[in-house]
Coordinates of C-alpha atoms and ligand atoms in Angstrom, one line a residue:
M1065 CA -36.7 14.0 21.0
K1066 CA -38.5 11.5 18.9
I1067 CA -35.8 10.4 16.7
S1068 CA -35.8 7.5 13.5
V1069 CA -32.7 5.9 12.3
I1070 CA -32.9 4.5 9.3
G1071 CA -30.7 0.9 8.6
A1072 CA -29.3 -0.8 11.4
G1073 CA -25.7 -1.5 10.2
Y1074 CA -22.5 -0.5 11.7
V1075 CA -23.5 3.4 11.9
G1076 CA -27.3 2.8 12.4
L1077 CA -27.3 0.9 15.2
T1078 CA -24.9 2.6 17.0
T1079 CA -26.4 5.8 16.5
A1080 CA -29.5 4.5 17.3
A1081 CA -28.4 2.5 20.4
C1082 CA -26.6 6.0 21.7
L1083 CA -29.4 8.6 21.0
A1084 CA -31.7 6.2 23.1
Q1085 CA -29.0 5.9 25.8
I1086 CA -28.6 9.7 26.2
G1087 CA -32.7 10.3 26.6
H1088 CA -34.2 10.2 23.1
D1089 CA -37.0 8.0 22.0
V1090 CA -35.7 6.1 18.9
F1091 CA -37.3 4.3 16.2
C1092 CA -34.5 1.9 14.1
G1093 CA -36.1 1.0 10.7
E1094 CA -34.3 -1.8 9.0
S1095 CA -35.5 -3.5 5.3
D1096 CA -33.8 -6.6 5.6
L1097 CA -36.2 -9.0 7.6
E1098 CA -33.8 -11.4 9.0
K1099 CA -31.8 -8.8 10.6
L1100 CA -35.0 -7.0 11.8
T1101 CA -36.3 -10.5 13.1
K1102 CA -32.8 -10.6 15.1
L1103 CA -33.1 -7.3 16.3
Q1104 CA -36.6 -7.6 17.8
N1105 CA -35.6 -10.9 19.6
G1106 CA -32.5 -9.5 21.3
V1107 CA -30.1 -10.9 19.0
M1108 CA -27.1 -9.0 17.6
P1109 CA -26.7 -9.3 14.0
L1110 CA -23.3 -7.9 14.5
F1111 CA -20.2 -7.8 16.6
E1112 CA -19.2 -4.6 18.0
P1113 CA -18.2 -3.9 21.8
N1114 CA -20.1 -2.4 23.9
L1115 CA -23.3 -2.2 21.6
E1116 CA -25.1 -4.9 22.7
D1117 CA -25.6 -3.6 26.4
V1118 CA -26.2 -0.3 25.2
I1119 CA -29.0 -1.9 22.6
K1120 CA -30.4 -4.1 25.9
A1121 CA -30.5 -0.8 28.3
G1122 CA -32.3 1.1 25.7
R1123 CA -34.9 -1.6 24.9
K1124 CA -35.2 -1.9 28.8
A1125 CA -35.9 1.6 29.2
G1126 CA -38.4 1.5 26.5
R1127 CA -36.8 4.3 24.4
L1128 CA -35.2 2.2 21.7
H1129 CA -37.8 0.2 19.2
F1130 CA -36.6 -1.8 16.1
G1131 CA -39.3 -1.9 12.9
S1132 CA -39.8 -1.1 9.6
T1133 CA -38.7 1.8 7.6
E1134 CA -42.3 2.8 7.1
D1135 CA -42.7 3.0 10.7
A1136 CA -39.7 4.3 11.6
I1137 CA -40.3 7.4 9.1
A1138 CA -43.7 7.9 10.8
W1139 CA -42.0 7.8 13.9
G1140 CA -39.3 10.9 14.3
D1141 CA -39.4 14.4 14.1
A1142 CA -35.4 14.0 13.2
I1143 CA -34.5 11.1 10.6
F1144 CA -31.2 9.9 10.3
I1145 CA -30.6 8.0 7.2
C1146 CA -27.9 5.2 8.2
V1147 CA -28.5 2.9 4.9
G1148 CA -25.2 1.8 3.0
T1149 CA -23.6 3.6 -0.1
P1150 CA -21.4 0.6 -1.3
P1151 CA -19.0 1.5 -4.1
L1152 CA -19.9 1.0 -8.0
A1153 CA -18.1 -0.7 -10.4
N1154 CA -16.6 2.9 -11.6
G1155 CA -15.5 3.7 -7.6
D1156 CA -18.8 6.0 -7.5
A1157 CA -20.9 5.5 -4.0
D1158 CA -23.9 3.8 -4.9
L1159 CA -27.0 6.4 -3.6
S1160 CA -30.0 4.0 -4.5
A1161 CA -30.5 3.1 -0.9
I1162 CA -30.4 6.8 0.2
E1163 CA -32.9 7.5 -2.8
G1164 CA -35.1 4.7 -1.6
V1165 CA -35.2 6.6 1.8
A1166 CA -36.0 9.5 0.4
R1167 CA -38.8 8.6 -1.3
S1168 CA -40.3 6.9 1.3
I1169 CA -39.8 9.8 3.3
A1170 CA -41.4 12.0 0.9
R1171 CA -44.5 9.6 0.6
H1172 CA -45.4 8.9 3.9
A1173 CA -44.0 11.7 6.3
S1174 CA -46.0 14.8 6.8
G1175 CA -45.4 18.0 9.1
Y1176 CA -42.0 19.4 9.6
R1177 CA -39.1 16.7 9.5
L1178 CA -35.6 17.4 9.9
V1179 CA -33.7 15.0 7.9
I1180 CA -30.1 14.2 8.2
E1181 CA -27.7 12.3 6.2
K1182 CA -25.1 10.5 8.2
S1183 CA -23.9 7.8 5.8
T1184 CA -20.9 8.7 4.0
V1185 CA -22.1 10.6 1.0
P1186 CA -20.4 12.6 -1.8
V1187 CA -20.6 16.2 -1.5
Q1188 CA -23.5 17.7 -2.5
T1189 CA -26.1 14.7 -1.9
G1190 CA -27.7 17.2 0.7
A1191 CA -28.8 19.0 -2.2
Q1192 CA -30.0 16.3 -4.2
L1193 CA -32.1 14.9 -1.2
Q1194 CA -33.6 18.4 -1.1
R1195 CA -34.6 18.4 -5.0
H1196 CA -35.8 14.6 -4.3
L1197 CA -38.1 15.4 -1.5
A1198 CA -39.7 18.4 -3.3
A1199 CA -40.4 16.4 -6.2
H1200 CA -41.9 13.7 -4.3
S1201 CA -43.5 15.1 -1.3
R1202 CA -47.4 14.5 -0.7
N1203 CA -49.2 15.0 2.8
G1204 CA -47.7 18.6 3.0
L1205 CA -44.6 17.6 4.1
S1206 CA -42.1 20.5 5.0
Y1207 CA -38.2 19.7 6.0
D1208 CA -34.6 20.6 6.4
V1209 CA -31.6 18.8 5.1
A1210 CA -28.5 18.5 7.2
S1211 CA -25.2 16.7 7.2
N1212 CA -23.9 14.8 9.8
P1213 CA -21.1 13.0 9.0
E1214 CA -20.2 9.9 11.4
F1215 CA -16.3 9.3 12.4
L1216 CA -17.1 6.1 14.1
R1217 CA -14.3 3.6 14.1
E1218 CA -15.3 0.1 14.1
G1219 CA -14.5 -1.8 17.3
S1220 CA -14.8 1.5 19.1
S1221 CA -18.1 3.0 17.6
V1222 CA -19.9 3.1 21.1
E1223 CA -17.1 4.9 22.6
D1224 CA -16.3 7.3 19.7
F1225 CA -20.3 8.1 19.7
L1226 CA -20.6 9.2 23.0
H1227 CA -16.7 10.6 23.5
P1228 CA -16.3 12.2 20.2
D1229 CA -13.4 14.6 19.5
R1230 CA -15.8 16.6 17.2
I1231 CA -19.3 16.6 16.0
V1232 CA -19.8 18.1 12.5
I1233 CA -23.0 19.2 11.3
G1234 CA -23.8 20.9 7.8
V1235 CA -26.9 23.0 7.7
D1236 CA -28.5 25.6 5.6
S1237 CA -31.1 27.0 8.5
P1238 CA -31.2 28.1 12.0
R1239 CA -33.9 25.6 12.7
A1240 CA -32.0 22.7 11.6
E1241 CA -29.0 23.8 13.6
N1242 CA -30.4 24.2 16.9
L1243 CA -32.3 21.0 16.3
L1244 CA -29.4 19.2 16.3
R1245 CA -27.6 21.0 19.0
Q1246 CA -30.7 19.7 21.5
I1247 CA -30.2 16.1 20.0
Y1248 CA -26.2 16.3 20.6
E1249 CA -26.8 18.7 24.1
P1250 CA -25.7 15.5 26.4
I1251 CA -23.0 14.7 24.2
I1252 CA -21.5 18.3 23.8
H1253 CA -21.4 18.5 27.4
Q1254 CA -21.0 15.1 28.3
S1255 CA -23.7 15.2 31.0
F1256 CA -25.0 11.7 30.3
S1257 CA -24.5 8.6 32.5
C1258 CA -22.0 6.4 30.6
P1259 CA -23.4 2.9 30.4
V1260 CA -20.1 1.3 29.2
H1261 CA -17.1 2.7 30.9
T1262 CA -16.6 3.3 34.3
S1263 CA -13.7 6.0 33.6
C1264 CA -14.4 7.3 30.1
P1265 CA -11.7 7.7 27.8
S1266 CA -12.2 11.1 27.4
R1267 CA -14.7 13.3 29.6
K1268 CA -13.3 16.6 27.2
N1269 CA -16.5 18.6 25.8
P1270 CA -16.5 17.8 22.1
I1271 CA -16.1 20.9 19.4
F1272 CA -19.2 21.3 18.1
L1273 CA -18.8 22.4 14.4
A1274 CA -21.6 23.7 12.2
T1275 CA -21.0 24.4 8.4
D1276 CA -22.8 24.6 5.1
T1277 CA -24.0 20.9 3.8
N1278 CA -21.6 20.7 1.2
S1279 CA -18.4 21.6 3.3
A1280 CA -19.6 19.0 5.8
E1281 CA -20.0 16.3 3.6
L1282 CA -16.2 17.3 2.2
I1283 CA -14.9 17.4 5.7
K1284 CA -15.8 13.4 6.0
H1285 CA -14.2 12.5 2.5
A1286 CA -11.2 14.4 2.9
S1287 CA -10.6 13.2 6.6
N1288 CA -10.8 9.6 5.5
S1289 CA -8.8 10.1 2.2
F1290 CA -6.1 11.9 4.3
L1291 CA -5.9 9.2 6.7
A1292 CA -5.3 6.3 4.1
M1293 CA -2.9 9.0 2.5
K1294 CA -0.9 8.7 6.1
I1295 CA -0.9 4.9 6.0
S1296 CA 0.1 4.5 2.6
F1297 CA 2.8 7.0 3.0
I1298 CA 4.2 5.2 5.9
N1299 CA 4.1 2.0 4.1
M1300 CA 6.0 3.6 1.6
V1301 CA 8.6 4.4 4.2
A1302 CA 8.7 0.8 5.5
N1303 CA 9.4 -0.1 1.9
L1304 CA 12.2 2.0 1.9
C1305 CA 13.4 1.0 5.5
E1306 CA 13.5 -2.4 4.1
V1307 CA 16.2 -1.9 1.5
V1308 CA 18.4 0.5 3.5
G1309 CA 18.2 -1.3 6.9
A1310 CA 16.5 1.1 8.6
D1311 CA 13.7 0.7 11.2
V1312 CA 10.2 2.0 10.2
T1313 CA 9.3 2.0 13.8
K1314 CA 11.6 4.5 15.0
V1315 CA 11.3 6.4 11.9
A1316 CA 7.3 6.8 12.6
Q1317 CA 7.9 7.5 16.3
G1318 CA 10.5 10.3 15.3
M1319 CA 8.0 11.7 12.6
G1320 CA 5.2 11.5 15.0
L1321 CA 7.0 13.6 17.6
D1322 CA 6.4 16.5 15.4
P1323 CA 2.8 18.0 16.7
R1324 CA 2.0 18.8 12.9
I1325 CA 2.2 15.2 11.8
G1326 CA 1.1 13.4 15.0
P1327 CA 2.2 9.7 15.9
S1328 CA -1.6 8.0 14.8
F1329 CA -2.0 6.2 11.8
L1330 CA 1.6 5.7 11.0
N1331 CA 1.6 1.8 11.5
P1332 CA 2.8 0.3 8.3
G1333 CA 1.3 -3.1 7.5
I1334 CA -0.5 -5.1 5.0
G1335 CA -2.7 -2.3 4.1
F1336 CA -6.2 -0.6 5.2
G1337 CA -9.3 -2.4 4.5
G1338 CA -12.7 -2.3 5.9
F1339 CA -15.9 -0.9 4.3
C1340 CA -14.7 3.1 4.6
F1341 CA -11.1 4.1 3.8
P1342 CA -11.2 1.6 0.3
K1343 CA -14.4 2.9 -0.9
D1344 CA -14.1 6.4 0.4
V1345 CA -10.8 6.9 -1.3
Q1346 CA -12.3 5.6 -4.4
A1347 CA -15.5 7.9 -4.0
F1348 CA -13.3 10.9 -3.2
I1349 CA -11.3 10.5 -6.2
R1350 CA -14.6 10.4 -8.7
I1351 CA -15.8 13.2 -7.1
A1352 CA -12.4 15.3 -7.9
E1353 CA -12.7 13.4 -11.4
K1354 CA -16.1 14.8 -11.9
S1355 CA -15.3 18.3 -10.7
R1356 CA -12.0 18.2 -13.0
C1357 CA -10.0 18.8 -10.3
D1358 CA -6.7 16.9 -10.5
F1359 CA -6.5 14.3 -7.2
S1360 CA -4.0 11.9 -8.8
L1361 CA -2.4 11.9 -5.4
L1362 CA -5.3 9.7 -4.2
R1363 CA -4.8 7.4 -7.1
E1364 CA -1.2 6.6 -5.9
V1365 CA -2.5 6.2 -2.0
E1366 CA -4.8 3.4 -3.7
K1367 CA -2.0 1.7 -5.7
I1368 CA 0.3 2.0 -2.8
N1369 CA -2.5 0.2 -0.5
Q1370 CA -3.4 -2.6 -3.3
R1371 CA 0.3 -3.3 -3.9
R1372 CA 0.6 -4.3 -0.4
V1373 CA -0.8 -7.6 -0.1
E1374 CA 1.6 -8.7 -3.3
H1375 CA 4.4 -7.3 -1.0
F1376 CA 3.6 -9.5 1.8
V1377 CA 3.2 -12.4 -0.5
E1378 CA 6.7 -11.8 -1.9
K1379 CA 8.2 -12.0 1.7
V1380 CA 6.1 -15.5 2.4
R1381 CA 7.6 -16.3 -1.2
K1382 CA 11.4 -15.6 -0.4
E1383 CA 11.1 -17.6 2.9
L1384 CA 9.3 -20.6 1.4
W1385 CA 11.1 -20.7 -1.7
V1386 CA 8.2 -22.8 -3.3
V1387 CA 5.0 -21.9 -1.9
R1388 CA 3.1 -25.0 -3.5
G1389 CA 2.3 -27.9 -1.2
K1390 CA 3.1 -25.7 2.2
K1391 CA 1.0 -25.4 5.3
I1392 CA 0.4 -21.7 6.1
A1393 CA -1.1 -20.7 9.4
V1394 CA -3.2 -17.5 9.1
W1395 CA -3.9 -15.8 12.3
G1396 CA -6.3 -12.7 11.5
L1397 CA -8.9 -12.5 9.2
A1398 CA -10.8 -9.1 10.4
F1399 CA -9.4 -6.1 8.6
K1400 CA -8.6 -4.9 12.2
P1401 CA -8.8 -6.1 15.8
N1402 CA -12.1 -5.8 17.4
T1403 CA -14.5 -6.3 14.7
D1404 CA -16.0 -9.3 12.9
D1405 CA -16.0 -7.3 9.6
V1406 CA -14.0 -8.9 6.5
R1407 CA -15.3 -6.2 4.0
F1408 CA -12.1 -5.5 1.8
A1409 CA -9.6 -7.0 4.6
P1410 CA -6.2 -7.6 3.1
S1411 CA -6.7 -11.0 4.6
I1412 CA -9.0 -12.0 1.6
A1413 CA -6.8 -11.2 -1.2
L1414 CA -4.1 -12.8 0.7
M1415 CA -5.7 -16.0 1.2
K1416 CA -6.9 -16.0 -2.6
A1417 CA -2.7 -15.5 -3.6
L1418 CA -1.9 -18.3 -1.2
L1419 CA -4.3 -21.1 -2.3
D1420 CA -3.7 -20.0 -6.0
E1421 CA -0.2 -20.6 -5.6
G1422 CA -1.1 -23.9 -4.2
A1423 CA -0.6 -23.3 -0.3
S1424 CA -3.1 -25.0 2.3
V1425 CA -4.2 -22.3 4.5
R1426 CA -5.7 -23.0 8.0
A1427 CA -7.0 -19.7 10.0
Y1428 CA -7.9 -18.4 13.1
D1429 CA -9.9 -15.2 14.0
P1430 CA -11.4 -14.6 17.5
E1431 CA -14.7 -13.2 15.9
A1432 CA -14.6 -12.8 11.8
M1433 CA -14.6 -16.7 11.3
E1434 CA -18.4 -16.7 10.6
K1435 CA -18.3 -13.8 8.0
A1436 CA -15.2 -15.3 6.3
K1437 CA -16.8 -18.6 5.5
S1438 CA -18.8 -17.1 2.8
V1439 CA -16.1 -15.4 1.3
L1440 CA -13.3 -17.9 1.5
P1441 CA -14.6 -21.6 1.2
N1442 CA -11.4 -23.4 0.5
I1443 CA -9.6 -22.9 3.6
T1444 CA -9.6 -24.9 7.2
F1445 CA -11.2 -22.6 9.9
C1446 CA -9.5 -23.5 13.1
S1447 CA -10.6 -23.7 17.0
D1448 CA -7.5 -21.3 18.1
P1449 CA -4.1 -20.0 17.0
Y1450 CA -2.2 -23.2 17.8
D1451 CA -4.8 -25.2 16.3
A1452 CA -4.1 -23.4 12.9
A1453 CA -0.4 -23.6 13.2
E1454 CA -0.2 -27.4 13.6
G1455 CA 2.5 -28.7 11.2
A1456 CA 2.7 -24.9 9.9
D1457 CA 5.7 -24.1 7.5
A1458 CA 4.6 -20.5 8.5
V1459 CA 2.9 -18.3 10.5
L1460 CA 1.1 -15.3 9.5
I1461 CA 0.0 -12.5 11.3
V1462 CA -2.6 -10.8 9.4
T1463 CA -4.8 -8.8 12.3
E1464 CA -2.9 -7.3 15.5
W1465 CA -5.8 -8.8 17.9
D1466 CA -4.8 -8.5 21.7
E1467 CA -5.1 -12.7 21.9
F1468 CA -1.8 -13.2 19.5
R1469 CA 0.3 -11.2 22.1
Q1470 CA -0.3 -13.6 24.8
T1471 CA 1.4 -16.1 22.6
D1472 CA 2.8 -19.4 24.4
W1473 CA 6.0 -19.5 22.4
K1474 CA 7.2 -22.8 23.5
R1475 CA 3.9 -24.4 22.8
L1476 CA 3.8 -22.8 19.2
R1477 CA 7.6 -24.1 18.7
S1478 CA 6.6 -27.6 19.6
I1479 CA 3.8 -27.8 17.0
V1480 CA 5.1 -26.0 13.8
D1481 CA 7.1 -27.4 11.5
Q1482 CA 9.3 -24.4 10.7
P1483 CA 9.8 -21.9 13.2
L1484 CA 8.9 -18.9 10.8
V1485 CA 6.2 -16.2 11.8
I1486 CA 5.6 -13.7 9.2
D1487 CA 4.0 -10.4 10.6
G1488 CA 2.0 -8.1 8.6
R1489 CA 1.3 -5.9 11.8
N1490 CA 4.5 -5.6 13.3
V1491 CA 2.7 -7.0 16.6
F1492 CA 6.1 -8.2 18.2
S1493 CA 9.4 -6.8 18.7
P1494 CA 12.3 -8.9 16.4
E1495 CA 14.5 -9.4 19.6
G1496 CA 11.8 -11.0 21.6
I1497 CA 10.4 -13.4 19.0
S1498 CA 13.9 -14.5 17.8
R1499 CA 14.9 -15.2 21.6
N1500 CA 12.0 -17.7 21.4
G1501 CA 13.5 -19.6 18.5
F1502 CA 11.5 -18.3 15.5
R1503 CA 12.8 -16.5 12.5
Y1504 CA 10.8 -13.5 12.5
I1505 CA 10.0 -11.3 9.5
S1506 CA 8.1 -8.0 9.7
I1507 CA 7.0 -4.8 8.0
G1508 CA 9.8 -2.1 7.5
R1509 CA 12.4 -3.5 9.7
V1510 CA 15.3 -5.8 9.4
D1511 CA 14.8 -9.7 9.8
A1512 CA 15.5 -11.4 12.8
L1513 CA 17.2 -14.6 13.0
P1514 CA 16.4 -17.4 15.9
S1515 CA 19.0 -16.6 18.5
Q1516 CA 19.9 -17.9 22.1
P1517 CA 18.7 -15.6 24.9
P1518 CA 21.0 -12.9 25.8
A1519 CA 21.7 -11.7 29.1
D1520 CA 18.3 -10.3 30.8
E1521 CA 19.2 -7.0 30.8
K1522 CA 20.3 -6.9 27.3
I1523 CA 17.1 -8.2 26.5
D1524 CA 14.8 -5.8 29.0
A1525 CA 17.1 -2.7 27.1
A1526 CA 15.9 -4.1 23.4
L1527 CA 12.4 -4.3 24.5
A1528 CA 12.4 -0.6 26.0
L1529 CA 13.8 0.4 22.8
A1530 CA 11.0 -1.3 21.1
G1531 CA 8.3 0.2 23.0
N1532 CA 7.5 -3.1 24.3
T1533 CA 7.3 -4.7 27.8
A1534 CA 9.1 -8.2 28.2
S1535 CA 5.4 -9.9 29.4
E1536 CA 4.1 -8.9 25.8
V1537 CA 6.5 -10.7 23.9
V1538 CA 8.5 -13.1 25.7
A1539 CA 6.7 -16.4 26.8
Ligands
UDX2300 C1 -12.7 4.7 9.5 C2 -12.6 6.3 10.4 O1 -11.2 6.1 11.3 C3 -13.6 6.7 11.0 O2 -13.3 7.8 11.5 C4 -14.7 6.4 9.7 O3 -15.7 6.8 10.2 C5 -14.9 5.3 9.3 O4 -13.4 4.7 8.7 P1 -12.7 2.0 10.3 O5 -12.8 1.7 9.2 O6 -13.6 1.3 11.5 O7 -13.1 3.6 10.5 O8 -11.1 1.8 10.6 P2 -9.8 2.3 11.2 O9 -9.6 2.1 12.5 O10 -9.8 3.9 11.2 O11 -8.6 1.8 10.1 C6 -8.9 1.6 9.1 C7 -8.0 0.5 8.4 O12 -6.5 1.1 8.1 C8 -7.7 -1.0 9.1 O13 -7.5 -1.6 8.0 C9 -6.3 -0.5 9.6 O14 -5.7 -2.1 10.0 C10 -5.4 0.4 8.8 N1 -4.3 1.3 9.5 C11 -4.8 2.1 10.2 C12 -3.3 0.7 9.1 O15 -2.8 0.3 8.4 N2 -2.2 1.7 9.8 C13 -2.6 2.7 10.7 O16 -1.9 3.1 11.4 C14 -4.0 2.8 11.0

């Protein structure tokens, strides 16, 4: 099928590349000329694992094209809207980019088109789109509007698109439903040749769930808000563990064994960030307020999250006594591993707090330093974790990149000024770190003092309990 994708951000690019991969003829439109030129010249405007290969394959096969929004609109029988919906100052989603695309579709498209909202939008946006298209259309345009929320995680968006748990569509006509089934047919039956996985993570066929448009729109906001609530819940439990001397890892493990709760999204830390959770929770609160439904539960979720960075800074203060003049190494800037995205990353608020208190900060991130430079001008960006830790009074772990799990503790011990690690993501087991001569402070667990190596068997038993292997945590 000929398909248009409007917007070449994380969602749009992944959607365009993967739809080309499963056999469609895709035209992706982008209004930012710098980004468009990069894409037309085969240069990636963002880092996302596997995406570059899928884009290359699509272009080589002649099934993936990049150009202007207008050219993209003229192309497809189905048009996926994947433009940004950033938060306004009051928490509402800014829908001006969606409105702009709807206006262009109304003006430039003719014949029948299926218009699909994939960007995260407030409930009833589909109905607004319908009205807008009706009011502005020329050239005998006829259309259906559908919702098809994305559940792509940055860092694994290609995998999530090709091997999803579920595909949700919101439709108000059988024609729209049939078209969307046709578009996703190879994914529904997992019948395409997977470009990136030699053994695919999940060959299970996804559930295809068709609802009305309003319900599909709500599914997206409700899912993200629920996951954010899970994270804030475990962060609150972590605070309690710190006070009473319990271990949040064990508590989360025990909770997660109940299938009604499940083990995922129970990792405590320095808080959730990124361009989805913070803005989606805010937008959902606003939707509820406007509908006069009391959703103060989500206000608490937000508040708990906002306090995470301050809670972490308090740990730094407690350890360093005076922060002014101290050298602090920050490992990780991206809001999570395997992405270069620093939007709403906890690292930004953390760094600002440390600088405000007069610390000097040396930071390292495997992928996110370029993007961080524009938002954090007053820190030193380093070439690797050891460079960042040179002469440090404390090493702070802010993003759980795999690279940090390979730390050479002997080397680190020889270059830091104080052997102190404060871990905002519980990457290591306290026993392993303290055995390497470091004081180790983490989230929701008892602080670990540097210790002499105990007998190997004892360490192995301790690590097994912590759910890690010796090679992961001990140099
Ligand atoms: C999310 C949703 O998962 C995805 O379905 C949706 O479509 C877009 O938003 P993403 O923003 O890429 O995806 O990140 P995700 O992996 O969900 O993590 C979000 C944040 O929560 C990160 O900052 C992460 O560090 C944090 N997190 C996640 C925790 O603090 N603890 C956890 O247990 C899980």
